[in-house]
XYZ file of C-alpha atoms in Angstrom:
615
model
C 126.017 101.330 88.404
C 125.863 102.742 91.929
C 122.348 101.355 92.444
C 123.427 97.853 90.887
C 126.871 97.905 93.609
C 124.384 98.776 96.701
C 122.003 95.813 96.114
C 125.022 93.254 95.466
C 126.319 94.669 98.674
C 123.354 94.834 100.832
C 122.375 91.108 99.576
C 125.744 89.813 99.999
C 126.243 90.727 103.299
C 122.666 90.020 104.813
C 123.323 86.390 102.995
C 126.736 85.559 104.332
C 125.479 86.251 108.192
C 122.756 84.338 107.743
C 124.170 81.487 105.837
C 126.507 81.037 109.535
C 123.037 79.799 111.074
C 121.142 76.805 111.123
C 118.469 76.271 109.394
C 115.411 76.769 111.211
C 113.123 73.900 111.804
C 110.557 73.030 109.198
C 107.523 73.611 111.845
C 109.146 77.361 112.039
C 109.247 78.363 108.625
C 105.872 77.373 108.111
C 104.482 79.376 110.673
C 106.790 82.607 109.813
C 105.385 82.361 106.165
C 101.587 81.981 107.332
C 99.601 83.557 104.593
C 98.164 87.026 105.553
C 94.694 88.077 105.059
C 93.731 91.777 103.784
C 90.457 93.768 105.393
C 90.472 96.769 103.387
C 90.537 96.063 99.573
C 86.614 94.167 100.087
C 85.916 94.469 104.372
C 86.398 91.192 104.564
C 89.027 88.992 105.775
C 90.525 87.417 102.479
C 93.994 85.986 101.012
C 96.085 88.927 98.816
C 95.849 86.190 95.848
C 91.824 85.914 96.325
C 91.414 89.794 95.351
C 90.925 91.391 92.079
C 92.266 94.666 93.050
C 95.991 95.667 94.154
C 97.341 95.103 97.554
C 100.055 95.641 98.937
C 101.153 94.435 103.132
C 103.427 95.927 105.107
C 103.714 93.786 108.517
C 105.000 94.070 111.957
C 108.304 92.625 110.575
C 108.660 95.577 107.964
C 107.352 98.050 110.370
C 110.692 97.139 112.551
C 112.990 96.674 109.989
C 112.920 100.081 107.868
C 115.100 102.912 109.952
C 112.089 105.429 109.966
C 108.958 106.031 113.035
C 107.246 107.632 109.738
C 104.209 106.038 108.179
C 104.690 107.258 105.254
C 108.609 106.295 104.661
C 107.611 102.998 105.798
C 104.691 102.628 102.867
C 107.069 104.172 100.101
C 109.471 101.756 101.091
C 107.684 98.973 100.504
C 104.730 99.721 97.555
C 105.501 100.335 93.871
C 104.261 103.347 92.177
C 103.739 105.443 95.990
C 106.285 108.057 96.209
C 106.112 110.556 99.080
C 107.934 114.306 99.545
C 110.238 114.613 102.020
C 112.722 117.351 102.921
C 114.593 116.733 106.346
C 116.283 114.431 109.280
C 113.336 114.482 110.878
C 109.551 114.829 110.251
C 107.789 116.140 107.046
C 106.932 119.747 107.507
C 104.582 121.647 105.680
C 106.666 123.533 103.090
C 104.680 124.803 100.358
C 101.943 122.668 100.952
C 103.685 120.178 99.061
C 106.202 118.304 101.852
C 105.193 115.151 102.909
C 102.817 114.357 99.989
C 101.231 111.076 98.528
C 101.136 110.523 95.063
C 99.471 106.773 93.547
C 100.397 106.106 90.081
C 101.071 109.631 89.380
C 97.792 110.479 90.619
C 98.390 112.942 93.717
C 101.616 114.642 94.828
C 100.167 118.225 96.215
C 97.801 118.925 98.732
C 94.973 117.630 97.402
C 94.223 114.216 99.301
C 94.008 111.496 96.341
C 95.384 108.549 98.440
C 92.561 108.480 101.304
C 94.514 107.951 104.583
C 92.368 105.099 106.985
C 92.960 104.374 111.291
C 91.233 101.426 111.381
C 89.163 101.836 108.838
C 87.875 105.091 109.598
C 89.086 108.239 107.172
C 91.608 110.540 108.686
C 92.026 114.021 107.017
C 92.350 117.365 107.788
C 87.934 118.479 107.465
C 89.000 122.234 105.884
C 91.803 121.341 103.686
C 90.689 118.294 102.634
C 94.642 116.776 102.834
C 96.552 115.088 105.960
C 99.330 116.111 107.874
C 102.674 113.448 107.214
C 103.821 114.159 110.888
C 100.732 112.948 112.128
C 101.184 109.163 111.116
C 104.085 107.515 113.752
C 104.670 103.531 113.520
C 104.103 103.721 117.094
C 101.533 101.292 118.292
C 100.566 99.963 114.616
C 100.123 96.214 113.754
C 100.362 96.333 110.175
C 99.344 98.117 106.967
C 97.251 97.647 104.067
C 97.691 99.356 100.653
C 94.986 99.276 97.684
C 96.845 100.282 94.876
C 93.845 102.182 92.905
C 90.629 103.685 93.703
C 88.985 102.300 96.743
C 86.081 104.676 96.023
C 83.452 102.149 95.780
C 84.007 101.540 99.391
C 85.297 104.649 101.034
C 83.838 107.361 98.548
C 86.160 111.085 98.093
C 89.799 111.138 98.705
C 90.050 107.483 97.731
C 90.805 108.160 94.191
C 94.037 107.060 93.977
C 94.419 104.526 96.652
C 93.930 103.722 100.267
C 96.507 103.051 102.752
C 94.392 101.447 106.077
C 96.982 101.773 109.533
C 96.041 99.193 111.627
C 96.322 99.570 115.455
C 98.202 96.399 117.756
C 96.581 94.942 119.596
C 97.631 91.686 122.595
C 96.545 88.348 121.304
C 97.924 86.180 124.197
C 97.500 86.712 127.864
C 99.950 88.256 129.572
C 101.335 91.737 129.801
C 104.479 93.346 127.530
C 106.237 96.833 128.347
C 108.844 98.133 125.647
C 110.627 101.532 126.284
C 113.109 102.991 123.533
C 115.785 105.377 123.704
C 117.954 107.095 121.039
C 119.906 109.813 120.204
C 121.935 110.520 116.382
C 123.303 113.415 114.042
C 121.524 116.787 114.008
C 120.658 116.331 117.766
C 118.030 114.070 117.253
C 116.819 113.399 119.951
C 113.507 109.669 120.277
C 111.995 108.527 123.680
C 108.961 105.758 123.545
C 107.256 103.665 125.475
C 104.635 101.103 125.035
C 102.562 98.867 127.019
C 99.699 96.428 126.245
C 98.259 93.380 127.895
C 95.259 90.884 127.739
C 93.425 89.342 130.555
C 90.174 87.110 129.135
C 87.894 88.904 127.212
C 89.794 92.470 127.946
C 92.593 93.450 125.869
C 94.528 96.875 125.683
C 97.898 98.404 123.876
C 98.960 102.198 124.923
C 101.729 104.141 123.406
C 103.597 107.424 123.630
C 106.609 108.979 122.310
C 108.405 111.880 122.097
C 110.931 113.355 118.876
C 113.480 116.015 118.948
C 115.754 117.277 115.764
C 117.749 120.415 115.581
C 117.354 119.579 111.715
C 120.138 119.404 109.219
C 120.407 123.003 108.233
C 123.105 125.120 110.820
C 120.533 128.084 111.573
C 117.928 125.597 113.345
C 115.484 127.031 110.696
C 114.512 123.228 109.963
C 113.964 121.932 113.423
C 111.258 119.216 114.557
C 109.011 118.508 117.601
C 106.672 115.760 117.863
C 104.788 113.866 120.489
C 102.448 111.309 119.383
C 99.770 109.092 121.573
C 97.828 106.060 121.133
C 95.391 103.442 122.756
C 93.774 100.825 121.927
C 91.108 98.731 124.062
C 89.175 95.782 123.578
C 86.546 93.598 124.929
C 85.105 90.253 124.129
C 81.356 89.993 125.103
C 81.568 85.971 124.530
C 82.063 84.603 121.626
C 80.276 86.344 118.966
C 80.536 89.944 120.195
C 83.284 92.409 120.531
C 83.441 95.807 121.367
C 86.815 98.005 120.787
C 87.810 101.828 120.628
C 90.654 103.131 119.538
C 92.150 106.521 119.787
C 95.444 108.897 118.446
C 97.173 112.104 119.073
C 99.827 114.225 117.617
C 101.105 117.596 118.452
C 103.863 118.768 116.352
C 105.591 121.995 115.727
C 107.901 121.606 112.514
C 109.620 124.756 110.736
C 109.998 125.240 106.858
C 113.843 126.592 106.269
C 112.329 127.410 102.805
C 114.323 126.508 99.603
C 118.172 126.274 99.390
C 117.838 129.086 96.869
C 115.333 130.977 99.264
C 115.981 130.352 102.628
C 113.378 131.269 105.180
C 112.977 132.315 109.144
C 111.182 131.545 111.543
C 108.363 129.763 109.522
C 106.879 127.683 112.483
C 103.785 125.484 112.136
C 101.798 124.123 115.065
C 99.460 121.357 114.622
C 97.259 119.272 116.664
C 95.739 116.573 115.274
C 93.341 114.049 117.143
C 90.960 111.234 116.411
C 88.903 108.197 117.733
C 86.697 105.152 117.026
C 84.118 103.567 119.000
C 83.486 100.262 116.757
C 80.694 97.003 117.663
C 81.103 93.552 115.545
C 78.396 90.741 116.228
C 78.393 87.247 114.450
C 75.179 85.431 114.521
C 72.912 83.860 112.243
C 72.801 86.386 109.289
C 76.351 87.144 109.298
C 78.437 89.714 110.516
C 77.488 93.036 111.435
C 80.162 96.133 112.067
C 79.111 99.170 113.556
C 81.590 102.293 114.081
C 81.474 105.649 115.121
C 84.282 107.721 114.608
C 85.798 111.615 115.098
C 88.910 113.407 114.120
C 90.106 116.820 115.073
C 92.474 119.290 114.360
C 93.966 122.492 115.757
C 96.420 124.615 113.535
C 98.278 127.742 114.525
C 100.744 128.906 111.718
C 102.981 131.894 112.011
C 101.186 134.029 109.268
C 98.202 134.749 111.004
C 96.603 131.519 110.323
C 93.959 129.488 112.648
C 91.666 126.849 112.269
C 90.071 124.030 114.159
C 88.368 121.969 111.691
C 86.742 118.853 112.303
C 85.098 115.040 110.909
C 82.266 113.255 112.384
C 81.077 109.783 110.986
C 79.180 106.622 111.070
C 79.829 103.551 109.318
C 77.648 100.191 109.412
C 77.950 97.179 107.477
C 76.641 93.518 107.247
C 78.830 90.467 105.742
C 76.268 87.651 104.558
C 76.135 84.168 102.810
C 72.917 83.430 101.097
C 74.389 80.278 99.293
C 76.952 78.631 98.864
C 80.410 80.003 97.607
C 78.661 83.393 98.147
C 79.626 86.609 100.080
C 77.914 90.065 100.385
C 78.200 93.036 102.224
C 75.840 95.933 102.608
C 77.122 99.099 104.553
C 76.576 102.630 105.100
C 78.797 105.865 105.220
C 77.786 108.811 106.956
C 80.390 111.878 107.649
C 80.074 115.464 108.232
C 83.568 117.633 107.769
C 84.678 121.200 108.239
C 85.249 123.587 110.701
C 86.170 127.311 110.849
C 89.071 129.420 110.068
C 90.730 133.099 110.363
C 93.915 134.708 108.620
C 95.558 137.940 108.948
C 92.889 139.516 106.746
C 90.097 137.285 106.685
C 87.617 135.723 109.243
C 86.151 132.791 106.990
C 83.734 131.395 109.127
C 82.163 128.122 110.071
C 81.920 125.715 107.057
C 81.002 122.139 106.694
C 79.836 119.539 104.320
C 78.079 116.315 104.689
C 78.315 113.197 102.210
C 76.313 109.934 102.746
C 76.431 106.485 100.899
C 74.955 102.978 100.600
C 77.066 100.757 98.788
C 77.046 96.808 98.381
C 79.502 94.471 97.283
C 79.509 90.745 96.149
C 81.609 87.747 95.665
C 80.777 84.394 94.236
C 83.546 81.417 94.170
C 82.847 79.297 90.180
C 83.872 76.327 89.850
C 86.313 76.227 92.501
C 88.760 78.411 90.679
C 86.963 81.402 89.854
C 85.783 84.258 91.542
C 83.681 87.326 90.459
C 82.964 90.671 92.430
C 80.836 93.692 91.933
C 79.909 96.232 93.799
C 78.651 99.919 93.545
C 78.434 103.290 95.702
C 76.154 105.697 95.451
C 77.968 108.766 96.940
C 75.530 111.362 97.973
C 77.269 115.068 98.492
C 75.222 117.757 99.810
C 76.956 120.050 96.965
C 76.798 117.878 93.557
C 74.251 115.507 94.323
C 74.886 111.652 93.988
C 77.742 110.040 91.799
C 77.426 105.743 90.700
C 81.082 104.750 92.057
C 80.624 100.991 90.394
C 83.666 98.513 90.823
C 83.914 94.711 88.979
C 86.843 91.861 89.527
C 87.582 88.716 88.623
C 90.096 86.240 89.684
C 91.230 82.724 88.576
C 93.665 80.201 89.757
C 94.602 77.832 87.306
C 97.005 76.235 89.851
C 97.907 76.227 93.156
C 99.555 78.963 93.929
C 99.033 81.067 90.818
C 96.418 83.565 90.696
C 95.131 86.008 87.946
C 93.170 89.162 88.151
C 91.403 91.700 86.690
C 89.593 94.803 87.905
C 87.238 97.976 86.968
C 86.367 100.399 89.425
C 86.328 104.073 89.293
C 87.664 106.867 91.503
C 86.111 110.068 92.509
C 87.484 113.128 95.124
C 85.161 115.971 95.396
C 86.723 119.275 95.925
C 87.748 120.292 99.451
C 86.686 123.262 101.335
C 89.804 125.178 100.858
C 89.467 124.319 97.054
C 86.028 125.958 97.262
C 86.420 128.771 99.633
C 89.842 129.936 100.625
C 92.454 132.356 99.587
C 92.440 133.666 95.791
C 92.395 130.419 93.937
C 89.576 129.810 94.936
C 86.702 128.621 93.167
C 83.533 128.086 94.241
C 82.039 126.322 90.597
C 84.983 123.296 91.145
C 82.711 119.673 90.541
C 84.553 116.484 91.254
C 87.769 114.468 90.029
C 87.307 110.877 88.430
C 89.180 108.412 87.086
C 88.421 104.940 85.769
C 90.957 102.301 86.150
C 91.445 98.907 84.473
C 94.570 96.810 85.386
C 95.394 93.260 85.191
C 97.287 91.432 87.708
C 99.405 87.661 88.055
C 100.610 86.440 91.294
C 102.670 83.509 91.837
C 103.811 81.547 95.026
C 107.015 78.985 94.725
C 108.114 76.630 97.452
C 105.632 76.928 99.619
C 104.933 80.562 99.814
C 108.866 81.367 100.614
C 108.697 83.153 97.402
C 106.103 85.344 96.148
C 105.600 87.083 92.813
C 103.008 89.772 91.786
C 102.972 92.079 88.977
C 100.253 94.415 87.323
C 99.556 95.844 84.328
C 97.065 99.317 84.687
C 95.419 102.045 82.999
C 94.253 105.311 84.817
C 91.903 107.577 82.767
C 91.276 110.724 84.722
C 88.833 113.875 83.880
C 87.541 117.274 85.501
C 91.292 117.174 87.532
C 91.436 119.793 89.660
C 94.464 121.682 89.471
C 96.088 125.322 89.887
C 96.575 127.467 87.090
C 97.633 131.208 86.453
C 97.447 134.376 85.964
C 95.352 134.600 88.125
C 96.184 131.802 90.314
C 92.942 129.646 90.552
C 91.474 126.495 90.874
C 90.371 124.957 87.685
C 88.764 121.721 86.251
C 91.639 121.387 83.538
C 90.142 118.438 81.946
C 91.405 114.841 81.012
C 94.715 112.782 81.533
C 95.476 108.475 81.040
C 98.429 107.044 83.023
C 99.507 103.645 82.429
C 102.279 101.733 84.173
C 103.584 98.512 85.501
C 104.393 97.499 88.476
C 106.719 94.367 90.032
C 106.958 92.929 93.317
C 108.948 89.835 94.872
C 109.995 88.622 98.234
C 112.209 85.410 99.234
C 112.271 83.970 102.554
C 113.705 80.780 102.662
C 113.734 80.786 106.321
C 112.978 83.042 109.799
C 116.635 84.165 109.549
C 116.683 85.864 106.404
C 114.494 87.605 103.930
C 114.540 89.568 101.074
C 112.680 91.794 98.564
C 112.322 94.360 95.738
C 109.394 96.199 94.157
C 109.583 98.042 90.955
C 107.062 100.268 89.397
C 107.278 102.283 85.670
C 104.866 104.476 85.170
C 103.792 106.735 81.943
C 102.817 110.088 82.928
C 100.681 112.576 81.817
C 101.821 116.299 81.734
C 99.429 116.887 84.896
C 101.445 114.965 87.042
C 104.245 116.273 89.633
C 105.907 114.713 92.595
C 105.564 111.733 91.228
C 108.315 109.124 89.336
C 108.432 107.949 86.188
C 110.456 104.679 87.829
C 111.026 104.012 91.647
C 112.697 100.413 92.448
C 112.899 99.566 96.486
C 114.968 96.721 97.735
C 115.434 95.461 101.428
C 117.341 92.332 103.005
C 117.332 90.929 106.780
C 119.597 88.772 108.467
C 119.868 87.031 111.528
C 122.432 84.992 113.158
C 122.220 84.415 116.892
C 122.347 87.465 118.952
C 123.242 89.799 115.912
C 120.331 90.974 113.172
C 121.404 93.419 110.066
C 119.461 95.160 107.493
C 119.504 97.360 104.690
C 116.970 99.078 102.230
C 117.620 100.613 99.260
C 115.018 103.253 97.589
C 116.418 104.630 93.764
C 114.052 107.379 91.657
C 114.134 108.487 88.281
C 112.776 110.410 85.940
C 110.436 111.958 88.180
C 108.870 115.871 88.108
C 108.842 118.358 91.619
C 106.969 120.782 91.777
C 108.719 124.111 91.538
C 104.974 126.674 91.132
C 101.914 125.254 92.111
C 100.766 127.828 89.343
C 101.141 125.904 86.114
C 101.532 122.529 84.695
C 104.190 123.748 82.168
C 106.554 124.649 85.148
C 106.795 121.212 86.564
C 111.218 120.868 86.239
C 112.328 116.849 85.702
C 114.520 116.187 89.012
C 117.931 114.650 88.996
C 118.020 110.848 90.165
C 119.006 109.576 93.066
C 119.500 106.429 95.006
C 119.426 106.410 99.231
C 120.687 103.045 100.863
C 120.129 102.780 104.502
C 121.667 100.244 106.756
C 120.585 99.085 110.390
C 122.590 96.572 112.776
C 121.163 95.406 116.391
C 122.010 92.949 118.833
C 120.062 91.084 121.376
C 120.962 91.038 124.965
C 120.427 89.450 128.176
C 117.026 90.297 129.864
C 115.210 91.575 126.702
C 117.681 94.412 126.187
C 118.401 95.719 122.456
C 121.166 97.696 120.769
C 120.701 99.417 117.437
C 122.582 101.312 114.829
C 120.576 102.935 111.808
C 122.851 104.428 109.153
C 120.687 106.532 106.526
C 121.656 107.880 103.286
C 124.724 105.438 104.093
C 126.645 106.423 100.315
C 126.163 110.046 101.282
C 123.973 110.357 98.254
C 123.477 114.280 97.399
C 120.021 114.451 96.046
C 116.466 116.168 96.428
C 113.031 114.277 97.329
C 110.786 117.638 96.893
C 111.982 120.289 94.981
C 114.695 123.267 96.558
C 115.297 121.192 99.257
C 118.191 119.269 99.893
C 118.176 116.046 101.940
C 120.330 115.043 104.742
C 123.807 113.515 103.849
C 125.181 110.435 106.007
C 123.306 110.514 109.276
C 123.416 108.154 112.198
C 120.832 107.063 114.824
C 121.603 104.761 118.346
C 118.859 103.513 119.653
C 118.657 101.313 123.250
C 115.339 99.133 123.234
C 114.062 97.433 126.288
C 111.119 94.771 126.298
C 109.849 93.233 129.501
């Protein structure tokens, strides 16, 4: 009933400010409901309703709206079936190894990377552990992002077995020049400070940001305090028409603190991370088609307070072609090339310099039938330098019987080789580990009413997993514990019926196998926006249930059901002369006691002012 009362009051609200507006002029709404296109479910620009798999956009509209500079709370927001861990006011941590954690359709949740993390296309993850970092990932300076809802193996190979979320950097379209600075200040001493600039002139186009976060954290010791600074650029240059060069580049240096459990508090437990990365990428159209060419790094520098250091490191190339060798026909041919590793010491240990290298060709196809038909296909042909090569095949299919009603299906399997950690460090490890794969099947209907103001997807999937790698005890070790199937649905819809108000809910129900944790049996999401002249509200509403923590990473059996909970968070701004902004964000508005990882309590009511100037 609680969840039922927040929706009717968010949508109530957001619908009586913006039903004291005009409404906006035909020519408007078209353009604010222009149909996106998607890059990373096939690597080439295509319509959501034209792809077999499952996609999911989060734009430059949802970016602003949700009350979080988090990645990741802006992606569980918005996609059914992702749930993340979380555990404070600010930033993710790394408690346990478990805080700020992506599970896919139950497949995920620890510290294993299942849900490969793209910048532009290029993989992002830590080379030793084989997982990312949450407080890496700030909304600062991103355009939009792109989640594949199942493997994307067959075009990104290991890590990719659950799903792919691509960040996407901004970039200036227009010429001209734009400067935005942001200040805030809120509950726990929180403390944000951001500034970005980009401009275009010609051929040249650029977009730098930087920003600084403070939080005493929510806990009265300080034990649960945050630091972050994150840094990006973008720059990009036409060489005429057909040729474009671009590089793009991050930073993030963070030191977070795990308070440990409410049961088991903890002191002192600081974690300093540095995390860094690049791209230097090449596209040329000519006669044969279109060929990308990128090079791309990412480093990382850890320094924990038990001893631990490690610098580990990811080199890559990636080339591919797009071609048309008839009509209704596209192809692409690519190769992946990346080296990962690095070395590490501990209090008692001094573990060396370790690295692995993995290389693929892969090739992917799509033919247009009969005007309302198209089929896909493609394969990968992972080569590790451990296990040897591994078919990652995928197949689609999608028809529209009318205009604007698509159906899908798609095949494709997943596959995550184990990471160096998995392999080498600490006492579980184990050195014999081969791969994780799943196969997944799901079918898919999309449907657009009144000219694309509403949209309506849902999916039907199966997930059949073997060789998972998981923990078990005594003694604690790394195991291949052997098969699991996870089926599910998932819903999504969004209204817009004009630029001053939209609206939108996802909901996801999945079956889960006894290997899963951290992840929900149900998760529905809601959001509303409003506008009426100066003034702009919002709200977002995420509710979880029946979902397993994570309590031991020793055993499956030990994996406790968590209590419910719903969070509604509410923002309000105002537009003033000369490009100035007020906001208000109000999280966990209902003061909602509850848990998103396991032992550790979330903030209660909090409160964030921000002051945003654009010139």
């Amino acid at each position: 009933m609680k969840r039922l009362s927040a929706i009717f009051l968010m949508f109530c609200t957001a619908r009586l400010l913006a039903g004291s507006t005009e409404a906006a002029p035909d020519s408007l709404v078209a353009k604010y409901h222009m149909n996106p296109v998607i890059v990373t479910a096939t690597k080439i620009s295509a319509l959501p309703q034209n792809i077999a798999a499952s996609v999911t956009l989060v734009d430059a509209a949802a970016i602003e709206r949700i009350a979080s500079d988090a990645i990741f709370n802006t992606v569980q927001a918005m996609v059914p079936g992702l749930y993340v861990t979380e555990w404070g006011a600010m930033g993710f941590g790394a408690a346990g190894g478990a805080a700020g954690k992506i599970s896919m359709r139950g497949v995920g949740g620890g510290s294993n990377s299942c849900v490969l993390i793209l910048r532009n296309g290029r993989p992002d993850f830590m080379g030793l552990m084989g997982c990312t970092i949450a407080d890496e990932f700030s909304t600062d300076g991103v355009e939009r992002i792109e989640v594949v809802r199942g493997p994307g193996s067959f075009l990104y190979g290991t890590n990719a077995i659950g799903g792919v979320i691509n960040i996407i950097p901004k970039r200036m379209n227009t010429d001209g020049f734009s400067t935005r600075l942001t200040a805030g200040g809120g509950s726990f001493s929180s403390k944000t400070f951001s500034l970005a600039h980009g401009g275009k002139v010609g051929g040249f186009d650029y977009y730098l940001t930087g920003n600084t976060r403070r939080s005493d954290g929510q806990r009265s010791d300080g034990d649960d305090a945050y630091r972050g600074n994150h840094y990006t650029m973008h720059l990009g240059y036409s060489i005429g028409p057909a040729t474009e060069v671009e590089f793009n580049a991050n930073l993030a240096d963070v030191r977070v603190f795990d308070p440990g459990t409410a049961a088991a508090p903890k002191k002192n437990q600081w974690y300093d991370i540095l995390r860094a990365g690049g791209d230097a990428g090449l596209t040329h159209k000519g006669r044969l088609g279109e060929t990308n060419l990128k090079l791309h790094a990412n480093f990382g520098k850890h320094d924990f307070y038990d001893g631990w250091k490690s610098n580990d490191n990811t080199t890559g190339l990636m080339l591919f072609q797009h071609f048309g060798l008839w009509k209704g026909q596209t192809a692409t041919a690519g190769f992946d090339w990346k080296r990962y590793g690095g070395d590490a010491v501990d209090a008692s240990s001094d573990y060396g310099s370790i690295f692995i290298t993995e290389y693929a060709p892969y090739v992917h196809i799509q033919q247009v039938l009969f005007s309302r038909w198209i089929a896909s296909a493609g394969v990968r042909m992972e080569h590790h330098n451990l296990y040897g090569t591994e078919a990652l095949p995928k197949a689609g299919l999608v028809y529209h019987p009318f205009d604007g009603t698509s159906l899908r299906v798609d095949v494709s399997k997943g596959f995550r080789s184990p990471s160096i950690r998995e392999l080498y460090f600490w006492m579980p490890a184990n050195a014999e580990l081969t791969p994780d794969r799943l196969q997944n099947t799901e079918i898919g209907f999309t449907q657009q009413f009144f000219g694309r103001r509403v949209n309506f997807d849902a999916t039907l999937f199966k997930a059949e997993g073997s060789n998972l790698i998981q923990q078990q005890s005594p003694p604690p070790k790394w195991v291949n514990t052997g098969s699991y199937t996870h089926t599910g649905c998932e819903l999504a819809m969004s209204w817009a019926p004009s630029a001053q108000f939209n609206a939108g809910a996802t909901w996801a129900k999945t079956d889960l196998s006894p290997f899963a944790f951290n992840s929900p049996g149900k998760k529905l999401t809601a959001y509303v926006t409003a506008k009426a002249g100066i003034v702009s509200l919002s709200a977002d509403l995420l509710s979880v249930m029946d979902w397993r923590g994570i309590a031991t990473v020793n055993r499956k059996d030990e994996y406790p059901m968590m209590n419910d909970y719903t969070a509604v968070n509410f923002s309000a701004g105002a537009a003033l002369i000369g490009g100035l902004a007020l906001k208000l964000h109000v999280k966990n508005a209902f003061d909602e006691t509850y848990e998103a990882m396991y032992g550790y309590p979330m903030p209660g009511r909090n409160f964030m002012g921000e002051m945003d100037y654009t010139f």
